[in-house]
Short mmCIF file of C-alpha atoms (C1' of nucleotides) in Angstrom, two decimals:
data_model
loop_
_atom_site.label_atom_id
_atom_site.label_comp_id
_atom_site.label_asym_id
_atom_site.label_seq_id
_atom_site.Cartn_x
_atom_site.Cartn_y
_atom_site.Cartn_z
CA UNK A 1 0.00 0.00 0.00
CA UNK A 2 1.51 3.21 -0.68
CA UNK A 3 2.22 5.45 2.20
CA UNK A 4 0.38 8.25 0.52
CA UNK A 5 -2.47 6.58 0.83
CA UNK A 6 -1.89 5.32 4.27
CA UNK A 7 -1.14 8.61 5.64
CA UNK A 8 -4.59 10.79 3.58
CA UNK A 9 -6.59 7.95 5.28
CA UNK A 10 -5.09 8.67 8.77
CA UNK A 11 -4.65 12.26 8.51
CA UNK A 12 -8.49 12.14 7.09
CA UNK A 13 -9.46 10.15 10.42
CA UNK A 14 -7.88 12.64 12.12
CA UNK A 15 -9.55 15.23 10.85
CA UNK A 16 -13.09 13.99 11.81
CA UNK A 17 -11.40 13.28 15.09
CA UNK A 18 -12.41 9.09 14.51
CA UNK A 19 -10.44 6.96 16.66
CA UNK A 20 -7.98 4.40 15.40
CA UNK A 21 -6.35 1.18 16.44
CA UNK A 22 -6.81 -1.31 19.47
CA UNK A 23 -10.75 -1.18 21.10
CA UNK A 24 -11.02 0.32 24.74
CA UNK A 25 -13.15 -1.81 27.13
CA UNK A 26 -15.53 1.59 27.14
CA UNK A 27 -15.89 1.52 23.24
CA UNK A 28 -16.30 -2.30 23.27
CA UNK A 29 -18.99 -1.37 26.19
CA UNK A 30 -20.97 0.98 24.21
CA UNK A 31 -20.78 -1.12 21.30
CA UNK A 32 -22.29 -3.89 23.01
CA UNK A 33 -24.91 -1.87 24.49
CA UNK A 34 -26.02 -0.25 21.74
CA UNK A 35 -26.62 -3.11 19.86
CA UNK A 36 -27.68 -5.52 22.38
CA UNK A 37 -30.99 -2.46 22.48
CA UNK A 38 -31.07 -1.36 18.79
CA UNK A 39 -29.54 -3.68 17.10
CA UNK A 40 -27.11 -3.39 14.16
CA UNK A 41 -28.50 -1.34 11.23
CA UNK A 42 -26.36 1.09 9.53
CA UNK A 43 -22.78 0.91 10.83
CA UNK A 44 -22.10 4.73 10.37
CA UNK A 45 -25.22 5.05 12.52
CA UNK A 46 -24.41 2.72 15.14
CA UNK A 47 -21.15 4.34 15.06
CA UNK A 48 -22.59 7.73 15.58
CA UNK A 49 -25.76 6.94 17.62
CA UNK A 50 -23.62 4.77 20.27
CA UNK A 51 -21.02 7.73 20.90
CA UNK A 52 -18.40 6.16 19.84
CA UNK A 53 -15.56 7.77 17.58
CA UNK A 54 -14.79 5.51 14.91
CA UNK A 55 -16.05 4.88 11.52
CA UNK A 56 -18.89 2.31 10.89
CA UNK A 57 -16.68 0.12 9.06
CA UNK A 58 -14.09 -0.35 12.53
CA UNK A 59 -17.42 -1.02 14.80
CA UNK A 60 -18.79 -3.77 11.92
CA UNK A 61 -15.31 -5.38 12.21
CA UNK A 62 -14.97 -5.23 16.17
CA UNK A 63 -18.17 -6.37 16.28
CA UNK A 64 -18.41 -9.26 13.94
CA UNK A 65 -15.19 -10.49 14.90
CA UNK A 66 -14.87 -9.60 18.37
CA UNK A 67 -18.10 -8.85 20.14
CA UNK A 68 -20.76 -10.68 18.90
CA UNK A 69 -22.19 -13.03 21.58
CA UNK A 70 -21.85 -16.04 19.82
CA UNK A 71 -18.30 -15.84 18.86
CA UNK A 72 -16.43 -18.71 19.70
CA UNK A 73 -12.47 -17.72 21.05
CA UNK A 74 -9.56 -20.01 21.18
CA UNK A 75 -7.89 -23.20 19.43
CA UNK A 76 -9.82 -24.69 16.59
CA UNK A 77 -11.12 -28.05 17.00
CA UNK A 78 -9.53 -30.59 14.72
CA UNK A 79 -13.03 -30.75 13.20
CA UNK A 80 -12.82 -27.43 11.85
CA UNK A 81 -9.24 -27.16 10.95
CA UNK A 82 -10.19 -30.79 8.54
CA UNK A 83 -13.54 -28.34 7.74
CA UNK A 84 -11.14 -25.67 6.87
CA UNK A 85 -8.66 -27.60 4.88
CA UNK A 86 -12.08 -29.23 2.94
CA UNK A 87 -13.45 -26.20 2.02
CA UNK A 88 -10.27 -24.40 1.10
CA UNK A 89 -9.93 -27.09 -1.55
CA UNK A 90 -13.41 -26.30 -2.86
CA UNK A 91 -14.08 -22.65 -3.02
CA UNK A 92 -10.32 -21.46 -2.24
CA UNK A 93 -9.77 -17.76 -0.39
CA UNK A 94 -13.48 -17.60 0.14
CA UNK A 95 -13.43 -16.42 4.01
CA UNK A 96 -17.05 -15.64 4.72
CA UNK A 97 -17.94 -18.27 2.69
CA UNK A 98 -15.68 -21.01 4.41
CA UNK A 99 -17.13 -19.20 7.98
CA UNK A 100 -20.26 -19.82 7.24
CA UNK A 101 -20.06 -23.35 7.50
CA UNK A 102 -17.68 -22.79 11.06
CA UNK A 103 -20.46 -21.15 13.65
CA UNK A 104 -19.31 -18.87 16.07
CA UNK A 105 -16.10 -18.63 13.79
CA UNK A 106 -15.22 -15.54 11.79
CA UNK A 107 -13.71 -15.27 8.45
CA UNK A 108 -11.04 -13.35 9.79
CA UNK A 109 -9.95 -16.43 12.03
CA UNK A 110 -10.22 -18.48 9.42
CA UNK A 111 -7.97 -16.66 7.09
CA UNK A 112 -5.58 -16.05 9.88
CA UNK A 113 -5.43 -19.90 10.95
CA UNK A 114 -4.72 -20.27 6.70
CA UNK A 115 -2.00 -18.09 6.45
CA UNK A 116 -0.45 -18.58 10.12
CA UNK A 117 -0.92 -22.42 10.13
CA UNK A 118 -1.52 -24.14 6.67
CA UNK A 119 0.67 -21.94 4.68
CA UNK A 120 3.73 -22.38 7.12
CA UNK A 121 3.28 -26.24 6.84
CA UNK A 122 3.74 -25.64 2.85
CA UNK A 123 6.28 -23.13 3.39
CA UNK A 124 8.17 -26.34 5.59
CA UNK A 125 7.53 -28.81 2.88
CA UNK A 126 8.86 -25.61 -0.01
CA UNK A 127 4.99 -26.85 -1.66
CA UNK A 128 3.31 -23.93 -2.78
CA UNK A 129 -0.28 -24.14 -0.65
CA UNK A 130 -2.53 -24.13 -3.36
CA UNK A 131 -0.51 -26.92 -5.17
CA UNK A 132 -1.80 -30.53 -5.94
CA UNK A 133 1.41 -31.40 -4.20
CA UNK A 134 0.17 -30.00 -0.92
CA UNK A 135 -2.88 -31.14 -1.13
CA UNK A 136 -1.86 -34.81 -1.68
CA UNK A 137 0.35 -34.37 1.49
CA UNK A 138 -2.80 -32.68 3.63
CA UNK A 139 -4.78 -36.05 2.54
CA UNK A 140 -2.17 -38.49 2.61
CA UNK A 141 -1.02 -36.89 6.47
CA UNK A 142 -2.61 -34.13 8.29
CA UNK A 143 -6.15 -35.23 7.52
CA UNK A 144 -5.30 -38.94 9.03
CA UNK A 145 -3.76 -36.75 12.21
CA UNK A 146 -6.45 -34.59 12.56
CA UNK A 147 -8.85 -37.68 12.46
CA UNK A 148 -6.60 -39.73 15.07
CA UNK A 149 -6.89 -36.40 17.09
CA UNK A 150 -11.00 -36.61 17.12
CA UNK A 151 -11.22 -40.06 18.07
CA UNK A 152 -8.84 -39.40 20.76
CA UNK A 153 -10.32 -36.59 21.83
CA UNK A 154 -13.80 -38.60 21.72
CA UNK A 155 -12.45 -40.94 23.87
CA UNK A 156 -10.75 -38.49 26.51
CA UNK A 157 -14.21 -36.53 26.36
CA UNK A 158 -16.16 -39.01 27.02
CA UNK A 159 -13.80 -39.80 30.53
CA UNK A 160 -14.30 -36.76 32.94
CA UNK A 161 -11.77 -37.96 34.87
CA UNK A 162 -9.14 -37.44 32.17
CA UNK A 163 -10.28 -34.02 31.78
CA UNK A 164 -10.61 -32.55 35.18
CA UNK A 165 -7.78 -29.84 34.03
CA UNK A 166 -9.54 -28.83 30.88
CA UNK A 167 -10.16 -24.68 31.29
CA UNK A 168 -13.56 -23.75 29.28
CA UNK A 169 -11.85 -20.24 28.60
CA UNK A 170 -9.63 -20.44 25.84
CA UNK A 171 -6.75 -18.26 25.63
CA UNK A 172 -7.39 -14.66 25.70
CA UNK A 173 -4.71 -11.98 23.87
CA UNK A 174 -7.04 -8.75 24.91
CA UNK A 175 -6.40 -6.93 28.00
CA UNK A 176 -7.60 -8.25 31.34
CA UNK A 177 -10.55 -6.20 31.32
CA UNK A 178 -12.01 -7.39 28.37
CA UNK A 179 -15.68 -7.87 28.22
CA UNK A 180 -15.42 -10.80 25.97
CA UNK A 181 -17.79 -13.52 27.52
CA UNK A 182 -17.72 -17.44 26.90
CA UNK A 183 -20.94 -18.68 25.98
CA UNK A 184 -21.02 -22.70 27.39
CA UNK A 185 -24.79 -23.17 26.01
CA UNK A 186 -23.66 -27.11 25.73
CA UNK A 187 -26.42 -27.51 29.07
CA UNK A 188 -29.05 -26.21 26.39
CA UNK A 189 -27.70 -28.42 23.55
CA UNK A 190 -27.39 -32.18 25.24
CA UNK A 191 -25.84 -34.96 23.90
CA UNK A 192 -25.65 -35.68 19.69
CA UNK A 193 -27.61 -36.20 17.35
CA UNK A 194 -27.41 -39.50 15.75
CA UNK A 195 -25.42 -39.80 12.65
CA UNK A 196 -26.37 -42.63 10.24
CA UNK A 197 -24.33 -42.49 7.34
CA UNK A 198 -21.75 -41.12 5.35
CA UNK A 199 -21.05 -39.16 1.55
CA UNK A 200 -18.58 -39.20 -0.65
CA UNK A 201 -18.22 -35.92 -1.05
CA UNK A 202 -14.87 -34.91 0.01
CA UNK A 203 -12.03 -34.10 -1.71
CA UNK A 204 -9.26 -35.10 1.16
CA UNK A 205 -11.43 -38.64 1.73
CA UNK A 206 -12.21 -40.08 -1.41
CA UNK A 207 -12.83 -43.40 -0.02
CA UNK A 208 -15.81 -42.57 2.59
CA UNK A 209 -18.78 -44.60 1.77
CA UNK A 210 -21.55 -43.85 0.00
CA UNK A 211 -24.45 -43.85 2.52
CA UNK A 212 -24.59 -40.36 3.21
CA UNK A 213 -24.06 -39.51 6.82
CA UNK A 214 -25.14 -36.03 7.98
CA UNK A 215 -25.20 -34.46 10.63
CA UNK A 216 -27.97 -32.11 12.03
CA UNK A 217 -27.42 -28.70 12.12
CA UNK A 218 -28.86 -27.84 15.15
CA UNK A 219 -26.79 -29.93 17.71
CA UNK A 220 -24.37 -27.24 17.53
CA UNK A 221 -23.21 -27.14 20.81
CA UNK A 222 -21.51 -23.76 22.16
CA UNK A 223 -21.11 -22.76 18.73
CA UNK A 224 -19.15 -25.89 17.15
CA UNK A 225 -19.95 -29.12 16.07
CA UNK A 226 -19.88 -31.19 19.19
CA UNK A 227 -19.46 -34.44 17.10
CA UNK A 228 -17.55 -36.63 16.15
CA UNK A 229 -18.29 -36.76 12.78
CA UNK A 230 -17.82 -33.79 10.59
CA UNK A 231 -20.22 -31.85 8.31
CA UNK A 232 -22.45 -28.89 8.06
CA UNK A 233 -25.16 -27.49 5.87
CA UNK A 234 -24.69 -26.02 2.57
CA UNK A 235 -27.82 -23.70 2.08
CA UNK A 236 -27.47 -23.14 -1.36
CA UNK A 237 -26.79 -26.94 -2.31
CA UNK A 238 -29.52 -27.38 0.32
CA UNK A 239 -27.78 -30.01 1.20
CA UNK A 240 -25.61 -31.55 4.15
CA UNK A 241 -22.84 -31.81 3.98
CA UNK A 242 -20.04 -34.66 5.06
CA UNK A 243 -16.34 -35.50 5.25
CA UNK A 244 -15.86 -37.19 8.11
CA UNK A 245 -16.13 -41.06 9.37
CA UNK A 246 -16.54 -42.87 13.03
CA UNK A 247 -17.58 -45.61 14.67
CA UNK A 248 -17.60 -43.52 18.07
CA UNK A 249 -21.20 -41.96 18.78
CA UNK A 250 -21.05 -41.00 22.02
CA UNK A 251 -22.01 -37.95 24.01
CA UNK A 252 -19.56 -34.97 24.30
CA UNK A 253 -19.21 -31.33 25.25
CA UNK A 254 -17.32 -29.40 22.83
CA UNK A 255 -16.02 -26.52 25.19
CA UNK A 256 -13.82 -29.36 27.15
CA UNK A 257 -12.14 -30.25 23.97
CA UNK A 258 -10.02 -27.40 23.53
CA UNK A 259 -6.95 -29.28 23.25
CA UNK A 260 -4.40 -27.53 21.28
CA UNK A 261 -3.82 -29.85 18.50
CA UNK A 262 -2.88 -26.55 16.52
CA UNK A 263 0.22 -26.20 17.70
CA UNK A 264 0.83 -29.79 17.04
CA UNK A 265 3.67 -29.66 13.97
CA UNK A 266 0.75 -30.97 11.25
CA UNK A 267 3.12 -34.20 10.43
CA UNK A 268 6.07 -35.90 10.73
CA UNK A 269 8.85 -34.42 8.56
CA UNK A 270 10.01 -38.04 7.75
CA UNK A 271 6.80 -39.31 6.76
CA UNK A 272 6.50 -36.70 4.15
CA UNK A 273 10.01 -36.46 2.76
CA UNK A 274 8.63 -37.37 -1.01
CA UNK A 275 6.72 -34.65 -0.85
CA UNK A 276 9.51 -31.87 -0.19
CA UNK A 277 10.89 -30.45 -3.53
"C1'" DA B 1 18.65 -10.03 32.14
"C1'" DA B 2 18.14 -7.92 27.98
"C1'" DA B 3 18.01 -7.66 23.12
"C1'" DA B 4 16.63 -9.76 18.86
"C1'" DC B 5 13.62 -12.44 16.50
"C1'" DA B 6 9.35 -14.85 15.06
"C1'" DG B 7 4.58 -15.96 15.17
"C1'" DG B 8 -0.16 -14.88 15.93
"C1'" DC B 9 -3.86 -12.05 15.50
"C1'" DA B 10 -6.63 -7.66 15.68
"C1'" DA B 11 -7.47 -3.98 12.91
"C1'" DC B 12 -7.02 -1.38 8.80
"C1'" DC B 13 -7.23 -0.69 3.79
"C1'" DG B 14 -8.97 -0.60 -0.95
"C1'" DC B 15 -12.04 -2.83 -4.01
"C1'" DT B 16 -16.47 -4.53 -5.43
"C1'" DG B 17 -21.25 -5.09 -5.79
"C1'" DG B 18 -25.91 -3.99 -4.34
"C1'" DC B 19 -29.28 -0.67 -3.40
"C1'" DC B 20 -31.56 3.66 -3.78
"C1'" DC B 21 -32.62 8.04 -5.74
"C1'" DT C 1 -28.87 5.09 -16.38
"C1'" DG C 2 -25.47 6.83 -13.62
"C1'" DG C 3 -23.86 8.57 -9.34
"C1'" DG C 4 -23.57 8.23 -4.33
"C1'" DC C 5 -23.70 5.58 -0.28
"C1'" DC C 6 -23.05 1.55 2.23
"C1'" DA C 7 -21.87 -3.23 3.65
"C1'" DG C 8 -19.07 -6.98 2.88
"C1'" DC C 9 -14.95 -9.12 1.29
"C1'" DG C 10 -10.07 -10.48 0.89
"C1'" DG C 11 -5.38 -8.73 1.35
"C1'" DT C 12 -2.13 -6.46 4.22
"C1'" DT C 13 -0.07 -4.24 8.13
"C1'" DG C 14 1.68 -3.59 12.53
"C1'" DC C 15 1.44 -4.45 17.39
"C1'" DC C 16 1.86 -7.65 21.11
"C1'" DT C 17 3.63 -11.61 23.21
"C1'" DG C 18 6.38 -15.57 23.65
"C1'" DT C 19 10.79 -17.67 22.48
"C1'" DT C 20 15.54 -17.76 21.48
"C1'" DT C 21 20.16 -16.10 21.72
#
DNA sequence: AAAACAGGCAACCGCTGGCCC
DNA sequence: TGGGCCAGCGGTTGCCTGTTT
């Protein structure tokens, strides 16, 4: 971006005396308030009517990503990093798209997971991300890791006593007097649903049966799919959708399976050797 | 203990498309 | 029909924090 630019835009901000940069906890408050009793409407608006000095644009974004009640904070679940790597390989660097089929996840996490995540495993293996290459090594490895990591942590889930340590708050980079809640609604959403089949949908597991095996939207618990199976629904293929397979139906609460599989290096280096160019 | 470095992520930017007049 | 306004999107930047030297 040329500084030019950059600077007009700030010195323009200044002019209108808008705020810039990192939220307050008295901006995020009147954000919250304002729309928690008018609701969202025009941004500009909101952005003027709640007293806040900022632009409508920088309230949409802290709100949306940041605010929102339903926003769900911390490590993805292996679920949704094998969602993310699925419908990468579909629709590509479509964010909101790809979000849409994540609740309580933003398109901004998503495409920060992407580049922070997925593209430094292909920067490890010198595989440019959107190659074929890389995507036979995300099948042929990180998708069979990600999978091993649900059924384990099915099993460990299903065993409170193996996760009496497990914090419900995932980690937290704002300030300690953020206002950013944790919504646990798993007591409202109990148990599973029952899956009873499976597609073939996927691109990273060709070999899934054919029985398709969905999963119901609305056992979303706190925000994820609380499953051990893996799908969504795809409104404008009105369809569900599938790419995951498991013997292991048993209950589980998502917000205790928070284990940080993300840091996890995706594979082992000497499994994948044929891969590096 | 402090400086340098690297990674993660919140926030910003410009572009685009839809809507309204 | 075209111009203005606005929301939404994807790309990029820069700050903060943790790690390494």
């Amino acid at each position: 971006m040329e500084d030019s630019m950059k600077t007009k835009s700030f010195k323009e901000s200044e002019e209108v005396g808008l705020r810039r940069g990192p939220w307050t906890l008295e901006e995020d408050t009147l954000l919250t308030n304002y729309i928690l009793h008018n609701g969202e409407g025009r941004w500009n608006l909101v952005a003027k009517s709640a007293g806040l000095k900022r632009n409508g644009k920088s309230c949409r974004l802290r709100w949306l990503n940041y605010l929102k009640p339903d926003i769900r904070r911390g490590n993805l679940t292996p679920q949704e990093q094998l969602l993310i790597l699925e419908l990468h390989s579909k629709w590509g660097n479509r964010w909101s798209k790809i979000a849409q089929y994540l609740p309580g996840r933003t398109d901004n996490e998503i495409k920060n997971y992407w580049r922070t995540r997925v593209q430094k495993q292909a920067r490890q293996l010198n595989i440019e991300s959107n190659s074929d290459k890389f995507f036979d090594a995300v099948r042929s490895f990180w998708v069979p890791r990600l999978i091993e990591k649900m059924e384990q942590n099915s099993f460990t889930n299903c065993c409170p006593q193996n996760n009496n340590n497990k914090s419900l708050l995932p980690p937290q980079s704002y300030d300690s007097t953020s206002t950013q809640t944790y919504t646990d609604i798993s007591s409202q959403n109990p148990g599973l649903s029952n899956i009873d089949g499976s597609s073939s949908s996927s691109i990273f597991m060709p070999d899934l049966t054919t029985n398709p095996h969905f999963i119901d939207p609305n056992t979303i618990i706190d925000g994820s799919m609380c499953n051990q199976e893996l799908g969504g629904y795809i409104p404008e293929m009105e369809e569900y959708y599938y790419m995951g397979n498991s013997d292991i139906g048993t209950e589980c609460h998502v917000a205790e399976a928070y284990e940080d599989v993300t840091q996890d290096p995706m594979w082992n280096m000497d499994d994948i050797w044929q891969f590096r160019e």
